[in-house]
Short mmCIF file of C-alpha atoms in Angstrom, two decimals:
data_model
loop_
_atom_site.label_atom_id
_atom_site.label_comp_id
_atom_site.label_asym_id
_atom_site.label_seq_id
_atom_site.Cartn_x
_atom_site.Cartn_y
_atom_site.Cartn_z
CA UNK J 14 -62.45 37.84 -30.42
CA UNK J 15 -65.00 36.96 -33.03
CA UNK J 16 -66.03 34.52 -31.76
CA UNK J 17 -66.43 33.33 -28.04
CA UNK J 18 -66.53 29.45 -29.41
CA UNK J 19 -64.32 27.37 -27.53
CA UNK J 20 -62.88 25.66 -30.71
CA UNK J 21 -60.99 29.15 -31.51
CA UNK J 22 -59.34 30.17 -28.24
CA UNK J 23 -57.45 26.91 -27.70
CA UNK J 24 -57.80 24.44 -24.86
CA UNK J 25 -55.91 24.56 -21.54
CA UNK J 26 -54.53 21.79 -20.54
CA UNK J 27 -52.14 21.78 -18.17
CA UNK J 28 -51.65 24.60 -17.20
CA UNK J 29 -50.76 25.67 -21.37
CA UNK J 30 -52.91 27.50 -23.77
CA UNK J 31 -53.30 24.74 -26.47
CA UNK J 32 -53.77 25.83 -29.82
CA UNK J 33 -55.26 22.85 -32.45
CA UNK J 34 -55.11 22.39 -35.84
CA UNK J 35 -57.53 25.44 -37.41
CA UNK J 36 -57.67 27.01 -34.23
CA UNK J 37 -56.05 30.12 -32.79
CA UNK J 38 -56.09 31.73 -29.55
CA UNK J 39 -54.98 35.19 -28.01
CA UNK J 40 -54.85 35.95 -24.39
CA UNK J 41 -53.28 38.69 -21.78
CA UNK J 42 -52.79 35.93 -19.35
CA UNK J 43 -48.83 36.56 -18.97
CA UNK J 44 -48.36 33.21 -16.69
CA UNK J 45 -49.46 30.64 -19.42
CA UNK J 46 -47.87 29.50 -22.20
CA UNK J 47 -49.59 28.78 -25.93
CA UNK J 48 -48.42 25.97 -27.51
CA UNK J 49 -49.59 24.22 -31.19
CA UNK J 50 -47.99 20.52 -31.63
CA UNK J 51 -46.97 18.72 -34.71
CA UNK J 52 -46.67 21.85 -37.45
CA UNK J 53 -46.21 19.87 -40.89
CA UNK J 54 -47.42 21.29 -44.32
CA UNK J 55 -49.21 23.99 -42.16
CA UNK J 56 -47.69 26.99 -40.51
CA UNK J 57 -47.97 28.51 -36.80
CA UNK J 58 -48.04 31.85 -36.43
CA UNK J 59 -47.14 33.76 -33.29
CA UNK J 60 -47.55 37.30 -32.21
CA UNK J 61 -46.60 39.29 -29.46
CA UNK J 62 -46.98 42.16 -27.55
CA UNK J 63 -44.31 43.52 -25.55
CA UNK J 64 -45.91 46.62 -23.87
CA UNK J 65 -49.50 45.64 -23.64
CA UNK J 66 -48.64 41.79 -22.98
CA UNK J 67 -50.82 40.44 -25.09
CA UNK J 68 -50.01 37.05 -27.18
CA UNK J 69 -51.73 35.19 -29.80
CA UNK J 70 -50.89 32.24 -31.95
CA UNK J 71 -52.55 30.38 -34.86
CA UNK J 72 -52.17 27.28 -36.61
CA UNK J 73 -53.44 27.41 -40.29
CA UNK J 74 -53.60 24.90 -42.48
CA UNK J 75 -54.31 26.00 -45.96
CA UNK J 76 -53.35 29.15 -47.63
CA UNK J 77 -56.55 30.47 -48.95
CA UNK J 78 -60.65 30.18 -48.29
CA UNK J 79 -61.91 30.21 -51.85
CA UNK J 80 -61.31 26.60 -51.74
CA UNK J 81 -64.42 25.90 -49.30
CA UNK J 82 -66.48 29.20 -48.43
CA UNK J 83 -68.69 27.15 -45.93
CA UNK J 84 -65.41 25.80 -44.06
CA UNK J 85 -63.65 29.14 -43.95
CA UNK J 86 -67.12 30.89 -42.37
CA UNK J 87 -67.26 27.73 -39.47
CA UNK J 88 -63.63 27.76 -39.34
CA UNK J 89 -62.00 30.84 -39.99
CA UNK J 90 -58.49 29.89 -38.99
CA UNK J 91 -57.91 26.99 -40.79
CA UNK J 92 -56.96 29.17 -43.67
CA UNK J 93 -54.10 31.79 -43.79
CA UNK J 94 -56.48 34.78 -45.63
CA UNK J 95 -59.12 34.24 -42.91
CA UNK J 96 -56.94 33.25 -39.82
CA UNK J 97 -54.71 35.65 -39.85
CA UNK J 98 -56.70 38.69 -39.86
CA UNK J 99 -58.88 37.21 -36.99
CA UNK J 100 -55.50 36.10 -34.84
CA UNK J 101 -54.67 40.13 -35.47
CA UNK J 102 -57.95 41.52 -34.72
CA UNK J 103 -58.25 39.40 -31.41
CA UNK J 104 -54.85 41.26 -30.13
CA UNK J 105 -56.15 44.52 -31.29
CA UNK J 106 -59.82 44.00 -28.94
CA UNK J 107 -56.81 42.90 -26.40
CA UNK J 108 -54.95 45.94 -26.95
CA UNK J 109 -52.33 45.33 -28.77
CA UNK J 110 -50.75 47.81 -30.99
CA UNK J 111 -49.47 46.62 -34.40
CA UNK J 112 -46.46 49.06 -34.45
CA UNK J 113 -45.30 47.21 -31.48
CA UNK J 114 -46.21 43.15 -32.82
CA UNK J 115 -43.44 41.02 -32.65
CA UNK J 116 -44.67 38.08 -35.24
CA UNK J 117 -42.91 34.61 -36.11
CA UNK J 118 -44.28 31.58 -38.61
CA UNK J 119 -42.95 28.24 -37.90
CA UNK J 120 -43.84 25.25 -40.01
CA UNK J 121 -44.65 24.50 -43.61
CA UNK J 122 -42.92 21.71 -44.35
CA UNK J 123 -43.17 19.27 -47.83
CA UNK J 124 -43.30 15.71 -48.25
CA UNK J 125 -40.78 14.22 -50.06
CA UNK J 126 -40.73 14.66 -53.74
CA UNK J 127 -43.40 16.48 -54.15
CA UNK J 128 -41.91 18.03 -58.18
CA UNK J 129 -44.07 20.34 -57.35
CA UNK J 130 -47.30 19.05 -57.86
CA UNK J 131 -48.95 19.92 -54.62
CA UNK J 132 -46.46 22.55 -52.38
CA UNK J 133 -49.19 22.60 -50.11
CA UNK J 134 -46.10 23.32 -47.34
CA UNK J 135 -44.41 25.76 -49.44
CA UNK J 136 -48.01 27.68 -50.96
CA UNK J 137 -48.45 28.33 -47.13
CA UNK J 138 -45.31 30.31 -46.87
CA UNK J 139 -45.71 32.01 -50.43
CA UNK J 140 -49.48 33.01 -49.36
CA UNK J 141 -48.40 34.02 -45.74
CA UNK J 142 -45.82 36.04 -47.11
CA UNK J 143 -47.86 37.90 -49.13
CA UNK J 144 -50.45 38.88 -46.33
CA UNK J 145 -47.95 40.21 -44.05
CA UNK J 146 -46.10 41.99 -47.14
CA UNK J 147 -49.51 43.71 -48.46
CA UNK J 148 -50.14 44.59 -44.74
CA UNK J 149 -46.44 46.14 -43.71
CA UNK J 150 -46.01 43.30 -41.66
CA UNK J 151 -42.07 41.89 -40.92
CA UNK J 152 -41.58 38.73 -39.47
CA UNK J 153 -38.91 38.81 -36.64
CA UNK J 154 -38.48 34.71 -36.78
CA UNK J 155 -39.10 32.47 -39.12
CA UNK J 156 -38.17 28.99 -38.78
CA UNK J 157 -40.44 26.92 -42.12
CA UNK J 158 -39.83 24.73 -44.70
CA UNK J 159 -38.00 20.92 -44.89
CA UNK J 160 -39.85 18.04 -44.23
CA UNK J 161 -40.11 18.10 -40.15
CA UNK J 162 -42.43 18.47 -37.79
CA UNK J 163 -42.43 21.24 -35.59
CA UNK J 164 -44.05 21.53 -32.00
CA UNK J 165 -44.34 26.00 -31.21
CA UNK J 166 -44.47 27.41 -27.87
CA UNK J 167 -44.84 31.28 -26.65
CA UNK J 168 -44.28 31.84 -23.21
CA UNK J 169 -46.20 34.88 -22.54
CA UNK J 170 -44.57 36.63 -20.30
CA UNK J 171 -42.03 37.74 -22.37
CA UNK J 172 -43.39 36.74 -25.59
CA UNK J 173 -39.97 33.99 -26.01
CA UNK J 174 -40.74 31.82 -29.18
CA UNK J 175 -39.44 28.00 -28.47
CA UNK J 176 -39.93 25.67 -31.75
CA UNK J 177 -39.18 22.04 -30.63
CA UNK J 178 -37.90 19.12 -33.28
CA UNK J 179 -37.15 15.34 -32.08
CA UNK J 180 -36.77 16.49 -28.56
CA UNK J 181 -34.39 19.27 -29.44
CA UNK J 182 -35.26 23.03 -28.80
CA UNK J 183 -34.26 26.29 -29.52
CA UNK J 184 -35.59 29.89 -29.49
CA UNK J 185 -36.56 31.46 -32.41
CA UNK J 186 -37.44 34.76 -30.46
CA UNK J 187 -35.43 36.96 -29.43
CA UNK J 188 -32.57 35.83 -31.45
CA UNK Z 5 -31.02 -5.55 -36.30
CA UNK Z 6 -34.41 -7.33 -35.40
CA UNK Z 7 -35.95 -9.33 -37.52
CA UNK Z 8 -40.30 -8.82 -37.65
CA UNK Z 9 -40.58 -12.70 -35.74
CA UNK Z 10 -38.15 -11.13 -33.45
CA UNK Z 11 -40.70 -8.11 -33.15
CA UNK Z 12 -43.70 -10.09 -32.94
CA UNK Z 13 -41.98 -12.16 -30.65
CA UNK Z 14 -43.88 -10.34 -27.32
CA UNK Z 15 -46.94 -10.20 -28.91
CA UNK Z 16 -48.85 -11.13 -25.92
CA UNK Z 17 -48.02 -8.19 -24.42
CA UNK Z 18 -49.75 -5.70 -27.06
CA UNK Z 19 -53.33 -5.17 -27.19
CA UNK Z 20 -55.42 -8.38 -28.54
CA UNK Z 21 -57.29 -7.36 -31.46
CA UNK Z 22 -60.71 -7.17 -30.43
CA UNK Z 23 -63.39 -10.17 -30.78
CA UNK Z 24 -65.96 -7.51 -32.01
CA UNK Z 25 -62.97 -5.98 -34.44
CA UNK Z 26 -62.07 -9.61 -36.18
CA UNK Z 27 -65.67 -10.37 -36.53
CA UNK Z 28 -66.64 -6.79 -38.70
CA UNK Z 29 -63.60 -7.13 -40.58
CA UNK Z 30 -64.65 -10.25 -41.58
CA UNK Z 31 -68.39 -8.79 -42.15
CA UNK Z 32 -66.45 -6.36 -44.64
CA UNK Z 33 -64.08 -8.54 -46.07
CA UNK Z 34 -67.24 -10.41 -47.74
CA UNK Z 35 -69.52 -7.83 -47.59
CA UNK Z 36 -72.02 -8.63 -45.15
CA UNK Z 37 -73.29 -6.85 -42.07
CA UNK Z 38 -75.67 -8.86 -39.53
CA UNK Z 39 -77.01 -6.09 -37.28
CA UNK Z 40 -78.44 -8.65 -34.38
CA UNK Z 41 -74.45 -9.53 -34.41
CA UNK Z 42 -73.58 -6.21 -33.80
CA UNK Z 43 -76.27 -5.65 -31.25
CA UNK Z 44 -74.94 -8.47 -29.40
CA UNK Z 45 -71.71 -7.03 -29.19
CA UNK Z 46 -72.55 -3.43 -28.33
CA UNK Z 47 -75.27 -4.71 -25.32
CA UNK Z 48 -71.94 -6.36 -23.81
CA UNK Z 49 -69.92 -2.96 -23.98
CA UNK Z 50 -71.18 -0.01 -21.98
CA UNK Z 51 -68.91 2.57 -24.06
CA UNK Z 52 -69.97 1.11 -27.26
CA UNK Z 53 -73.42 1.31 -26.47
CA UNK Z 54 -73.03 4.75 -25.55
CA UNK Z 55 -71.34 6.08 -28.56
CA UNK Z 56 -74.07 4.13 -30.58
CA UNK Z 57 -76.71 6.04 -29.08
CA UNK Z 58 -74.46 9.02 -29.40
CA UNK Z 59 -74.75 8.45 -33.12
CA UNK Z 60 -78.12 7.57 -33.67
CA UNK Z 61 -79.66 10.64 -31.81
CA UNK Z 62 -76.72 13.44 -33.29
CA UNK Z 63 -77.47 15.66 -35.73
CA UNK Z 64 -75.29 14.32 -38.66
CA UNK Z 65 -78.75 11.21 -38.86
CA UNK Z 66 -81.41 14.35 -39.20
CA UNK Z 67 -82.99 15.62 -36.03
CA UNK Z 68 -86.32 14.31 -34.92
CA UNK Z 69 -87.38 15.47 -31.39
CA UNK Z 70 -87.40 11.86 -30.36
CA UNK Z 71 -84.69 10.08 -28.06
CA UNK Z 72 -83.58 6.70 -29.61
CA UNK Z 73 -82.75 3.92 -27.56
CA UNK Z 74 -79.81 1.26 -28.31
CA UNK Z 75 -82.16 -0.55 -30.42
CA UNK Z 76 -83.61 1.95 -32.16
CA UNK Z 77 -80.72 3.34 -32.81
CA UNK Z 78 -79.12 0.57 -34.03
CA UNK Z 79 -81.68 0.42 -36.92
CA UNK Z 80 -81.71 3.85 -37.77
CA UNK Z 81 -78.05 3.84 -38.43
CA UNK Z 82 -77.82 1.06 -40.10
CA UNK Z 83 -75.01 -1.61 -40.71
CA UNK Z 84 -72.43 -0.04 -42.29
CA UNK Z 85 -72.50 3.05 -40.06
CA UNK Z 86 -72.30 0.70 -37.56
CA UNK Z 87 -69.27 -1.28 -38.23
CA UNK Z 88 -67.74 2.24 -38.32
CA UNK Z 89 -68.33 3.07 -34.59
CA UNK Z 90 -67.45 0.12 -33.02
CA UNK Z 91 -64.11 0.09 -35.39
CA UNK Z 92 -63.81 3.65 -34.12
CA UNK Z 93 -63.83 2.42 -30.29
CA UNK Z 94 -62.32 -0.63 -30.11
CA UNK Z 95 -59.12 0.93 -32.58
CA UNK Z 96 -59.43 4.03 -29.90
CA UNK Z 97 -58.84 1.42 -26.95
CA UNK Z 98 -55.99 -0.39 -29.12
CA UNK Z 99 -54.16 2.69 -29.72
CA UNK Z 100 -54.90 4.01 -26.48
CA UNK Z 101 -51.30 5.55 -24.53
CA UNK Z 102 -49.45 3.81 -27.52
CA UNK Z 103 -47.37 6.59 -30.04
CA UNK Z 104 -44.77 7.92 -27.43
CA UNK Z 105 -42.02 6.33 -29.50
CA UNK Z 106 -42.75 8.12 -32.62
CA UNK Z 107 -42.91 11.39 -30.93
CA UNK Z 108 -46.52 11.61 -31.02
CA UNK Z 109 -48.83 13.19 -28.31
CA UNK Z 110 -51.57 10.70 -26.55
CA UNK Z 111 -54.72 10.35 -28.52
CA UNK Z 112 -52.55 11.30 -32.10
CA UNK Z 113 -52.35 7.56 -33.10
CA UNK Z 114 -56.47 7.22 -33.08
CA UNK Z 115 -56.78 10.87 -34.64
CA UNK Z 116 -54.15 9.74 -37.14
CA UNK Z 117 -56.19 6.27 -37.76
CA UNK Z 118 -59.57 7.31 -37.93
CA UNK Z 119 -58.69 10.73 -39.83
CA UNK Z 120 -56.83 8.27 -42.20
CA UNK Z 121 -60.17 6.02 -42.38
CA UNK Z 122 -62.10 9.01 -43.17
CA UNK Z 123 -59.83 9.84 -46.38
CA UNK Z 124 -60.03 6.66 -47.67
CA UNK Z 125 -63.55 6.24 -47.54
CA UNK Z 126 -64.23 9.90 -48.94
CA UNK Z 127 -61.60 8.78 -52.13
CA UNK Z 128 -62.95 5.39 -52.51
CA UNK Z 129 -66.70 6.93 -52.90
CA UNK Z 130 -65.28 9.83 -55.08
CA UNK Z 131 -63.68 7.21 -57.90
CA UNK Z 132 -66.45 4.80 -57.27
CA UNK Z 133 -64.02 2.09 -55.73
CA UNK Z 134 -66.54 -1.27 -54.93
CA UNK Z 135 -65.02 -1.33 -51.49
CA UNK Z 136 -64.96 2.13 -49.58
CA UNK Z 137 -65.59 0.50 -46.10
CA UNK Z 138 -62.38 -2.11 -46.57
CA UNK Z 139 -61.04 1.25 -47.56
CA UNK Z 140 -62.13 2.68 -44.24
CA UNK Z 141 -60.57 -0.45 -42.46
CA UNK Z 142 -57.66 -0.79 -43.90
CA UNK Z 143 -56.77 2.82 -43.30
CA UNK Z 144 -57.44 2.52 -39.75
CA UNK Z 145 -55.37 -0.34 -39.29
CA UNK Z 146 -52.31 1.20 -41.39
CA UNK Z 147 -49.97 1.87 -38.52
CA UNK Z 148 -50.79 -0.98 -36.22
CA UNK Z 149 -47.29 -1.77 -36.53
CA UNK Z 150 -46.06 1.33 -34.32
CA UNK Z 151 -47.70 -0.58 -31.65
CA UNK Z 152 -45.07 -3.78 -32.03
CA UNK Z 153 -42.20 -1.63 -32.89
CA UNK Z 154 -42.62 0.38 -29.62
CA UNK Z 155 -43.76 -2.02 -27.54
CA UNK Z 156 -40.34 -3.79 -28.64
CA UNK Z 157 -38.27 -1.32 -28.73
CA UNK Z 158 -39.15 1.29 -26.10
CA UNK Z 159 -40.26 4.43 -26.46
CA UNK Z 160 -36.61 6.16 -25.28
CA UNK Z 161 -34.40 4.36 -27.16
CA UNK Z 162 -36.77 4.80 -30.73
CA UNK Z 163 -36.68 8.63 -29.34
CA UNK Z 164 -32.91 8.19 -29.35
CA UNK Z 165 -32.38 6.93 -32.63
CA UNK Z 166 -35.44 9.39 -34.69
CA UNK Z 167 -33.38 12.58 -33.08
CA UNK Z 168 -30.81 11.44 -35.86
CA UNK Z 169 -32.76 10.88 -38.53
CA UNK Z 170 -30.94 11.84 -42.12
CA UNK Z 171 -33.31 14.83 -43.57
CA UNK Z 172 -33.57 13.21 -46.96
CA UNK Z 173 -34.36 9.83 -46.43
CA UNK Z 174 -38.20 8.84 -46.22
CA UNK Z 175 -38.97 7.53 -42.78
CA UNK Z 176 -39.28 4.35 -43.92
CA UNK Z 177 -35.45 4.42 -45.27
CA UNK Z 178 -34.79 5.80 -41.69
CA UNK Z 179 -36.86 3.01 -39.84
CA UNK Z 180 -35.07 0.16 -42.06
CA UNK Z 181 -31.68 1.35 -41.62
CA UNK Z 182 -31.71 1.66 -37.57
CA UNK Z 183 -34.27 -1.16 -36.95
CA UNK Z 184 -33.90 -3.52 -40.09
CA UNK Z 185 -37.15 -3.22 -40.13
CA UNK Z 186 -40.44 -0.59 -40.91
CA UNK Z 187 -43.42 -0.66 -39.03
CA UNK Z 188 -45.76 -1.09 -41.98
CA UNK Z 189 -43.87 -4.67 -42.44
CA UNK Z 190 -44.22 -5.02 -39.15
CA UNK Z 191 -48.09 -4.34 -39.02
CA UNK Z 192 -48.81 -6.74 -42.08
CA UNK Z 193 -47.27 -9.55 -40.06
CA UNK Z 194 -49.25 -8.81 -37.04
CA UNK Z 195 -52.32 -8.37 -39.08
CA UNK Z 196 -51.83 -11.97 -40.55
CA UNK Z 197 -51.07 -13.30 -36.36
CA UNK Z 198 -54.31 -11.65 -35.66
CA UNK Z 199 -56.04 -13.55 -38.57
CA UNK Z 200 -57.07 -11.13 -40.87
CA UNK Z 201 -57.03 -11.77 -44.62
CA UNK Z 202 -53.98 -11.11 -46.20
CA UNK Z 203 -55.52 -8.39 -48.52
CA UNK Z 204 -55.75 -6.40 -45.55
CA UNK Z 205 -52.29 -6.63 -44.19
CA UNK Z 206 -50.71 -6.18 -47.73
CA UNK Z 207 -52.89 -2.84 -47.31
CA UNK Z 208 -50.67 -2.07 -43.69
CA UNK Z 209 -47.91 -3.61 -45.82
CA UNK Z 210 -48.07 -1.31 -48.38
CA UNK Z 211 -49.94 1.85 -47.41
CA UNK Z 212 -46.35 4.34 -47.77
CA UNK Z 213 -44.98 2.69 -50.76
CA UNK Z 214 -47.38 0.75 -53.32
CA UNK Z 215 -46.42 -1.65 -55.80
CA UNK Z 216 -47.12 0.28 -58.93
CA UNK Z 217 -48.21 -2.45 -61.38
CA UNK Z 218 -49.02 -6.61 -61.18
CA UNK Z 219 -48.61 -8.24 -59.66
CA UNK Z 220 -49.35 -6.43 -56.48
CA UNK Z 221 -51.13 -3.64 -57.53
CA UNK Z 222 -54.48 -3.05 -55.98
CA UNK Z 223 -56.80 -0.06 -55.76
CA UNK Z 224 -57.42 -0.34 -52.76
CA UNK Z 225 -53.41 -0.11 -51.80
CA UNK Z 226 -53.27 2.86 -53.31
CA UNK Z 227 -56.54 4.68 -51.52
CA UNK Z 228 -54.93 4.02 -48.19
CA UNK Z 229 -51.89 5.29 -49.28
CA UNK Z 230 -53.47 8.02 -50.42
CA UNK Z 231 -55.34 9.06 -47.71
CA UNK Z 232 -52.03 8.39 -45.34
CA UNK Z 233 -50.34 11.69 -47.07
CA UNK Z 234 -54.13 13.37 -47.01
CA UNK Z 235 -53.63 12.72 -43.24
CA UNK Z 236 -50.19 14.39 -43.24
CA UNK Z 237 -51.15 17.18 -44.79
CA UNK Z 238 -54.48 17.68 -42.73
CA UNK Z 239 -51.63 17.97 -39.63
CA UNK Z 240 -52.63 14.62 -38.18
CA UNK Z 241 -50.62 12.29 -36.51
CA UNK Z 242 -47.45 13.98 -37.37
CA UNK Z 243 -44.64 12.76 -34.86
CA UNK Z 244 -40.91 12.38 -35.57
CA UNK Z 245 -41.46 11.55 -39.17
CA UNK Z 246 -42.31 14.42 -39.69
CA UNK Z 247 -43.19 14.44 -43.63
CA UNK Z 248 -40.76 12.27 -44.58
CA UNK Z 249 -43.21 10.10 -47.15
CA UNK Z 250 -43.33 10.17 -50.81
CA UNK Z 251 -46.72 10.04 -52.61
CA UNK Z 252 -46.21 7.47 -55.52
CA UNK Z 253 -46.46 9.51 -58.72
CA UNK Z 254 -48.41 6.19 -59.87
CA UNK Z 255 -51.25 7.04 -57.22
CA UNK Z 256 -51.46 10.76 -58.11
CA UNK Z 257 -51.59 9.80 -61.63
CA UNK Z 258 -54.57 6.97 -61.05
CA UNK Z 259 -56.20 8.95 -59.01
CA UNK Z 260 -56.57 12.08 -60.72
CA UNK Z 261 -54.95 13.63 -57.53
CA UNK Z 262 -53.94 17.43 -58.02
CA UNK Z 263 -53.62 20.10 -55.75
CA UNK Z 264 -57.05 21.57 -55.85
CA UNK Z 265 -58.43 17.81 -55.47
CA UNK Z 266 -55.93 17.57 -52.40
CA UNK Z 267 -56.84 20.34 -50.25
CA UNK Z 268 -60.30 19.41 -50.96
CA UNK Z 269 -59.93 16.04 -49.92
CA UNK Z 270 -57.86 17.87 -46.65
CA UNK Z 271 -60.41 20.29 -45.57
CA UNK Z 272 -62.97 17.40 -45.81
CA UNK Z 273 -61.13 14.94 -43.78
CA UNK Z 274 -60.63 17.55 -41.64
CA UNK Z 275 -64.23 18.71 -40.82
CA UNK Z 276 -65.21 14.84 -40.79
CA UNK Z 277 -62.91 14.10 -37.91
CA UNK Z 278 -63.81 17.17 -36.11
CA UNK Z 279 -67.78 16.66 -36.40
CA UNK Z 280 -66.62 12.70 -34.79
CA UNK Z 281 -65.03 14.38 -32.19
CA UNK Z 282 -67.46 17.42 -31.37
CA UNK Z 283 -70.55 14.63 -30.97
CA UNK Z 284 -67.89 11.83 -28.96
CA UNK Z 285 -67.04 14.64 -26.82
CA UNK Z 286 -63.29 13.89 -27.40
CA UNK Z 287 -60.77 17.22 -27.09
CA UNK Z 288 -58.42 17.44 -30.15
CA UNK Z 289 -56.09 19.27 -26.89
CA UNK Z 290 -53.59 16.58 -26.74
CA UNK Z 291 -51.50 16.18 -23.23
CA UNK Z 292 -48.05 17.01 -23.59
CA UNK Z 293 -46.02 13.49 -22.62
CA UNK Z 294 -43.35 14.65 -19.95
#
């Protein structure tokens, strides 16, 4: 990775990988699960692995670094144009192959009524979009928008993606 | 339906506001700060001593080579800085284990609270508001209410009824129609049992949905609000609600707010909170609740 700082590989606890807000982590562990709770406005992304069994996941929270050039270099993955080449380039040094990357986003919800005065939520999606479009990248789930909160999980053994809402799950990979 | 007296009815059971808590809002409700009072009420608290030495020999007060003791660091903080940490522990300890109802993980509540301080304070300062600690205050106070409601309601059965939540009401359409009540009603009447002024719970009263012109309005009403949706959009404390709040287009308008100004005011919260957290040696890793 990057960076060996603990605030960018997530925290275990409990026997799960988790990942915080501006924080991503990868690992080849395939008996632990990553999980990021409580995905408003800002978007998980998970990737996967299937031959080399590596998994990653990152939870942005604004679309692009401009905004604050000091926060982006200390935190790199709270924004999309910084995070998500640094979630990729950790699964790379794990050896993943991007050919073989099975990626989902989950999240990116609005408040209420926004008009569209802020569409900090939906500029997530537009600006993630965009990355993995410039970079050949197809997303094989994608569960974003609304106004919910979503809690992610990727098992790693077999790369399933579980999004949880009020209580209720389902799998958004494979479908 | 419950009525709030209802509600407040088991009071006894929730958390007591804090001696040390009633006495600085008090200090900030008329602008005062008496630092032998606060000594006094740090020397009897281990933790709080602690996290005031914590403070006064961290980084974020310049670095000096010397180790400060409770005293000392007491004076080098200051008053105001001050009020702030023992708000910050004695909240932590009232929120403590409480949020299960509203689907949020243990230690989201105090995130959500002191995150939500954090934006206030940093918008109060920014438009020159007279009052940016009340501001601080009030925002850490703002969901107090979730306390009563779960404590009164249980956490499964408020589970029950948030899995059916209707998509396009806000939360606190949701809240009134299965409860006959909302928890920020619910936290301005247990503000005013606990004794605080009533500016203060009309700020819990009113932090999703302020009254837009006299009488009622207050600036400082609509910097908490404010810096509730900062707090959503920062990811912090989102549970069940989810982000189903409106930002009053009277606020955005007041305050200048646009999107650029927004994420700003985001990032900043953000890095606040996690510079708190980094020198209290608190993990933003939440425990999954069972």
């Amino acid at each position: 990775m990057g960076s060996p700082a603990a605030t960018y590989t997530g925290t275990e606890v409990g026997g799960k990988i988790v990942v915080g807000v501006a924080d991503l982590a990868v690992t080849s562990d395939p008996s632990t699960t990553l999980v990021t709770y409580a995905l408003g406005s800002c978007i998980g992304v998970t990737l996967y692995d299937p031959v080399a069994k590596v998994a990653g996941m990152l939870h942005f929270m604004l679309p692009n670094s401009k905004l604050n050039a000091d926060k982006a270099k200390a935190m790199p993955a709270m924004f999309a144009d910084t995070g998500v080449p640094m979630l990729f380039k950790a699964a790379y040094d794990l050896g993943a192959e991007k050919r073989r990357l099975i990626v989902c986003a989950v999240g990116g919800a609005e408040v209420l009524a926004d008009d569209g005065h802020f569409k900090i939520g939906s500029r997530n999606r537009t600006f993630l979009r965009k990355i993995f479009w410039k970079n050949n990248i197809l997303l094989s789930g994608d569960d974003t928008g609304g106004s919910i909160s979503r809690t992610l999980s990727l098992v790693t053994a077999d790369g399933t993606v579980v999004v949880r809402h009020k209580g209720k799950e389902h799998v958004l990979w494979p479908q | 339906m419950a009525a709030v007296a209802d509600i407040l009815e088991n009071i006894d059971s929730l958390p007591a506001l804090p001696t040390s808590v009633m006495r600085i809002t008090a200090m900030l409700s008329d602008g005062t700060s008496d630092l032998g009072e606060i000594e006094n009420v740090a020397r009897n608290d281990e933790a709080l001593s602690m996290a005031i030495m914590r403070y006064g020999n961290s980084a974020l007060y310049g670095r000096s080579g010397k180790v400060f003791n409770l005293r000392e660091s007491i004076v080098r903080l200051g008053g105001k800085a001050l009020l702030k940490i023992v708000l910050e522990q004695k909240v932590a300890k009232l929120f403590d284990g409480a949020g299960e109802a509203y689907g949020l993980q243990r230690g989201d509540l105090w995130r959500g609270a002191v995150g939500g301080a954090i934006a206030a304070e940093e918008i109060a300062k920014k438009h020159r508001f007279q009052e940016p600690d009340l501001c601080f205050l009030c925002a850490m106070l703002r969901d107090v209410g979730k306390l009563a409601m779960e404590s009164h309601f249980g956490a499964e059965y408020m589970t029950q009824v948030f899995s059916h939540l209707e998509p396009g009401l806000t939360f606190m359409e949701c809240e009134q129609s299965a409860f006959g009540t909302e928890h920020a009603e619910v936290g301005a009447e247990l503000a005013l049992r606990w004794g605080l002024p009533e500016r203060i719970a009309d700020a819990i009263r009113y932090h999703h949905e302020p009254p837009a012109e006299d009488p009622g309005h207050d600036r400082l009403f609509d910097i908490v609000h404010a810096a509730d949706i900062i707090c959503l959009w920062a990811g912090l404390a989102i549970g069940s609600d989810g982000l189903q709040y409106k930002l009053a287009p009277h606020v955005r308008k007041d305050l200048g707010l646009d999107r650029k100004e927004a994420e700003a005011e985001i990032t900043t919260t953000w890095g606040r909170l996690r510079e708190l957290e980094e020198m209290m040696g608190t993990s933003p890793a939440r425990e999954a609740r069972a």
